[in-house]
């Protein structure tokens, strides 16, 4: 099955995507993880990307679209994929549609984890403490920037999927297990939650 886990930074997209991989025989594709791996490689591209990530900005659409186009063709995605962190702009959503149409594939659900901004800030602070600051964009200043970017550029993607009848809204502030249950329930129904 192919589906998208959507939501603001710190909403728990990665945590939930990892939990859903086995059940749905679908591979998690985290664009943030892919970009961080490139940053850590120390390549020239990695250094450019690191500056963008640390500034809380979005990587240009053409770079992201190419990255995802390759990833979904990978053998590991034969059973399906869970997009975590993509699309983040309307042009990315449109390009995804186009690449899937060409490949004869489709998105079956867009799971939206809804979390208030204040809760996100607390979570990111907790994640920074737990991981010893492993992610250099997990700090208050960058999170505020990432939230602004989410509201301005990413949230407008939602109506695109709403019009297709694919949106499933889930309370991302519930305990982790309950969020997983809500997602499973939403995946079982075709109606928007
Ligand atoms: P994430 O781990 O999903 O929170 O992503 C971390 C950072 O990677 C984001 O703040 C962006 O700078 C960058 N990024 C990840 N996915 C995308 C995307 N689809 N489009 C643009 N930038 C992205």
GROMACS .gro file of C-alpha atoms and ligand atoms in nm:
model
  216
    1UNK     CA    1   0.000   0.000   0.000
    2UNK     CA    2   0.120   0.354  -0.074
    3UNK     CA    3   0.033   0.628   0.172
    4UNK     CA    4   0.152   0.958   0.314
    5UNK     CA    5   0.207   1.054   0.678
    6UNK     CA    6   0.156   1.427   0.690
    7UNK     CA    7   0.193   1.680   0.970
    8UNK     CA    8   0.405   1.958   1.120
    9UNK     CA    9   0.762   1.905   1.246
   10UNK     CA   10   0.763   1.702   1.567
   11UNK     CA   11   0.414   1.559   1.506
   12UNK     CA   12   0.544   1.201   1.524
   13UNK     CA   13   0.544   1.117   1.153
   14UNK     CA   14   0.866   0.915   1.171
   15UNK     CA   15   0.763   0.728   1.485
   16UNK     CA   16   0.430   0.626   1.335
   17UNK     CA   17   0.573   0.546   0.989
   18UNK     CA   18   0.821   0.300   1.144
   19UNK     CA   19   0.538   0.129   1.335
   20UNK     CA   20   0.328   0.091   1.019
   21UNK     CA   21   0.596  -0.051   0.788
   22UNK     CA   22   0.549  -0.415   0.880
   23UNK     CA   23   0.169  -0.417   0.906
   24UNK     CA   24   0.124  -0.265   0.562
   25UNK     CA   25   0.432  -0.425   0.402
   26UNK     CA   26   0.533  -0.074   0.300
   27UNK     CA   27   0.871   0.095   0.321
   28UNK     CA   28   0.916   0.422   0.514
   29UNK     CA   29   1.063   0.692   0.291
   30UNK     CA   30   1.176   0.975   0.517
   31UNK     CA   31   1.307   1.261   0.306
   32UNK     CA   32   1.452   1.422   0.621
   33UNK     CA   33   1.655   1.105   0.693
   34UNK     CA   34   1.776   1.092   0.331
   35UNK     CA   35   1.885   1.456   0.346
   36UNK     CA   36   2.057   1.413   0.683
   37UNK     CA   37   2.250   1.113   0.544
   38UNK     CA   38   2.372   1.331   0.257
   39UNK     CA   39   2.469   1.608   0.507
   40UNK     CA   40   2.669   1.357   0.712
   41UNK     CA   41   2.852   1.231   0.404
   42UNK     CA   42   3.033   1.565   0.402
   43UNK     CA   43   2.987   1.600   0.023
   44UNK     CA   44   2.963   1.944  -0.137
   45UNK     CA   45   2.591   1.890  -0.184
   46UNK     CA   46   2.569   1.777   0.181
   47UNK     CA   47   2.720   2.103   0.298
   48UNK     CA   48   2.472   2.307   0.097
   49UNK     CA   49   2.184   2.095   0.229
   50UNK     CA   50   2.303   2.127   0.590
   51UNK     CA   51   2.284   2.506   0.569
   52UNK     CA   52   1.925   2.480   0.441
   53UNK     CA   53   1.818   2.228   0.708
   54UNK     CA   54   1.985   2.423   0.990
   55UNK     CA   55   1.805   2.736   0.873
   56UNK     CA   56   1.470   2.555   0.892
   57UNK     CA   57   1.409   2.621   0.521
   58UNK     CA   58   1.291   2.384   0.251
   59UNK     CA   59   1.526   2.217   0.005
   60UNK     CA   60   1.432   2.321  -0.353
   61UNK     CA   61   1.147   2.127  -0.512
   62UNK     CA   62   1.348   1.993  -0.808
   63UNK     CA   63   1.605   1.833  -0.575
   64UNK     CA   64   1.333   1.674  -0.362
   65UNK     CA   65   1.128   1.551  -0.656
   66UNK     CA   66   1.429   1.376  -0.809
   67UNK     CA   67   1.520   1.220  -0.474
   68UNK     CA   68   1.171   1.077  -0.424
   69UNK     CA   69   1.132   0.967  -0.787
   70UNK     CA   70   1.441   0.746  -0.743
   71UNK     CA   71   1.339   0.622  -0.399
   72UNK     CA   72   0.994   0.497  -0.497
   73UNK     CA   73   1.140   0.299  -0.787
   74UNK     CA   74   1.365   0.107  -0.550
   75UNK     CA   75   1.307  -0.266  -0.511
   76UNK     CA   76   1.253  -0.208  -0.136
   77UNK     CA   77   0.928  -0.028  -0.222
   78UNK     CA   78   0.784  -0.318  -0.423
   79UNK     CA   79   0.519  -0.377  -0.155
   80UNK     CA   80   0.445  -0.007  -0.119
   81UNK     CA   81   0.584   0.303   0.054
   82UNK     CA   82   0.502   0.539   0.337
   83UNK     CA   83   0.605   0.893   0.251
   84UNK     CA   84   0.725   1.074   0.563
   85UNK     CA   85   0.809   1.440   0.501
   86UNK     CA   86   0.708   1.456   0.135
   87UNK     CA   87   0.531   1.633  -0.029
   88UNK     CA   88   0.591   1.960   0.154
   89UNK     CA   89   0.480   2.201  -0.119
   90UNK     CA   90   0.205   2.204  -0.380
   91UNK     CA   91   0.451   2.162  -0.672
   92UNK     CA   92   0.591   1.853  -0.492
   93UNK     CA   93   0.238   1.710  -0.455
   94UNK     CA   94   0.164   1.772  -0.822
   95UNK     CA   95   0.496   1.616  -0.929
   96UNK     CA   96   0.424   1.314  -0.709
   97UNK     CA   97   0.088   1.269  -0.878
   98UNK     CA   98   0.253   1.283  -1.218
   99UNK     CA   99   0.528   1.034  -1.133
  100UNK     CA  100   0.280   0.791  -0.979
  101UNK     CA  101   0.043   0.817  -1.275
  102UNK     CA  102   0.329   0.730  -1.508
  103UNK     CA  103   0.423   0.432  -1.291
  104UNK     CA  104   0.059   0.316  -1.269
  105UNK     CA  105   0.063   0.365  -0.890
  106UNK     CA  106  -0.147   0.573  -0.654
  107UNK     CA  107  -0.166   0.712  -0.302
  108UNK     CA  108  -0.443   0.544  -0.106
  109UNK     CA  109  -0.447   0.752   0.214
  110UNK     CA  110  -0.304   1.076   0.345
  111UNK     CA  111  -0.286   1.051   0.723
  112UNK     CA  112  -0.268   1.395   0.886
  113UNK     CA  113  -0.130   1.411   1.240
  114UNK     CA  114  -0.284   1.718   1.399
  115UNK     CA  115  -0.078   1.873   1.680
  116UNK     CA  116  -0.092   2.224   1.830
  117UNK     CA  117   0.217   2.443   1.783
  118UNK     CA  118   0.279   2.476   2.161
  119UNK     CA  119   0.288   2.097   2.202
  120UNK     CA  120   0.531   2.068   1.910
  121UNK     CA  121   0.774   2.305   2.073
  122UNK     CA  122   0.771   2.100   2.395
  123UNK     CA  123   0.825   1.778   2.198
  124UNK     CA  124   1.116   1.913   1.997
  125UNK     CA  125   1.282   2.033   2.317
  126UNK     CA  126   1.233   1.685   2.466
  127UNK     CA  127   1.373   1.518   2.149
  128UNK     CA  128   1.678   1.747   2.158
  129UNK     CA  129   1.737   1.651   2.523
  130UNK     CA  130   1.689   1.276   2.457
  131UNK     CA  131   1.919   1.264   2.155
  132UNK     CA  132   2.179   1.497   2.302
  133UNK     CA  133   2.113   1.748   2.025
  134UNK     CA  134   2.183   1.494   1.747
  135UNK     CA  135   1.965   1.692   1.507
  136UNK     CA  136   2.105   2.040   1.468
  137UNK     CA  137   1.763   2.171   1.360
  138UNK     CA  138   1.600   2.059   1.688
  139UNK     CA  139   1.613   2.391   1.869
  140UNK     CA  140   1.357   2.655   1.953
  141UNK     CA  141   1.467   2.912   1.697
  142UNK     CA  142   1.480   2.670   1.403
  143UNK     CA  143   1.157   2.502   1.506
  144UNK     CA  144   0.974   2.836   1.495
  145UNK     CA  145   1.107   2.885   1.142
  146UNK     CA  146   1.006   2.528   1.045
  147UNK     CA  147   0.656   2.587   1.183
  148UNK     CA  148   0.619   2.909   0.984
  149UNK     CA  149   0.732   2.722   0.672
  150UNK     CA  150   0.485   2.443   0.751
  151UNK     CA  151   0.191   2.681   0.782
  152UNK     CA  152   0.289   2.887   0.479
  153UNK     CA  153   0.407   2.624   0.230
  154UNK     CA  154   0.311   2.277   0.350
  155UNK     CA  155  -0.039   2.312   0.498
  156UNK     CA  156  -0.169   2.440   0.158
  157UNK     CA  157  -0.104   2.087   0.025
  158UNK     CA  158  -0.394   1.957   0.238
  159UNK     CA  159  -0.680   2.089   0.018
  160UNK     CA  160  -0.512   1.918  -0.280
  161UNK     CA  161  -0.560   1.578  -0.114
  162UNK     CA  162  -0.891   1.672   0.045
  163UNK     CA  163  -1.032   1.731  -0.303
  164UNK     CA  164  -0.926   1.376  -0.392
  165UNK     CA  165  -1.104   1.235  -0.084
  166UNK     CA  166  -0.779   1.098   0.061
  167UNK     CA  167  -0.742   1.294   0.387
  168UNK     CA  168  -0.768   1.102   0.717
  169UNK     CA  169  -0.726   1.332   1.019
  170UNK     CA  170  -0.581   1.185   1.337
  171UNK     CA  171  -0.528   1.340   1.682
  172UNK     CA  172  -0.149   1.349   1.697
  173UNK     CA  173  -0.160   1.469   2.060
  174UNK     CA  174  -0.296   1.136   2.186
  175UNK     CA  175  -0.052   0.881   2.336
  176UNK     CA  176   0.167   0.706   2.074
  177UNK     CA  177  -0.021   0.371   2.082
  178UNK     CA  178  -0.354   0.547   2.050
  179UNK     CA  179  -0.232   0.746   1.750
  180UNK     CA  180  -0.129   0.417   1.585
  181UNK     CA  181  -0.475   0.274   1.656
  182UNK     CA  182  -0.644   0.581   1.512
  183UNK     CA  183  -0.430   0.554   1.200
  184UNK     CA  184  -0.518   0.186   1.156
  185UNK     CA  185  -0.887   0.269   1.197
  186UNK     CA  186  -0.859   0.553   0.945
  187UNK     CA  187  -0.681   0.329   0.695
  188UNK     CA  188  -0.961   0.078   0.721
  189UNK     CA  189  -1.223   0.330   0.623
  190UNK     CA  190  -1.244   0.524   0.301
  191UNK     CA  191  -1.431   0.810   0.465
  192UNK     CA  192  -1.241   1.119   0.583
  193UNK     CA  193  -1.210   1.110   0.963
  194LIG     P1  194   1.208   1.621   0.866
  194LIG     O1  195   1.305   1.521   0.920
  194LIG     O2  196   1.100   1.560   0.780
  194LIG     O3  197   1.152   1.714   0.972
  194LIG     O4  198   1.291   1.715   0.766
  194LIG     C1  199   1.402   1.790   0.812
  194LIG     C2  200   1.435   1.901   0.713
  194LIG     O5  201   1.468   1.843   0.587
  194LIG     C3  202   1.322   1.998   0.684
  194LIG     O6  203   1.312   2.101   0.782
  194LIG     C4  204   1.365   2.053   0.548
  194LIG     O7  205   1.472   2.145   0.561
  194LIG     C5  206   1.421   1.928   0.480
  194LIG     N1  207   1.317   1.854   0.406
  194LIG     C6  208   1.269   1.730   0.435
  194LIG     N2  209   1.174   1.692   0.345
  194LIG     C7  210   1.162   1.796   0.259
  194LIG     C8  211   1.079   1.821   0.146
  194LIG     N3  212   0.986   1.732   0.105
  194LIG     N4  213   1.095   1.939   0.081
  194LIG     C9  214   1.186   2.029   0.120
  194LIG     N5  215   1.266   2.015   0.226
  194LIG    C10  216   1.255   1.898   0.296
   0.00000   0.00000   0.00000
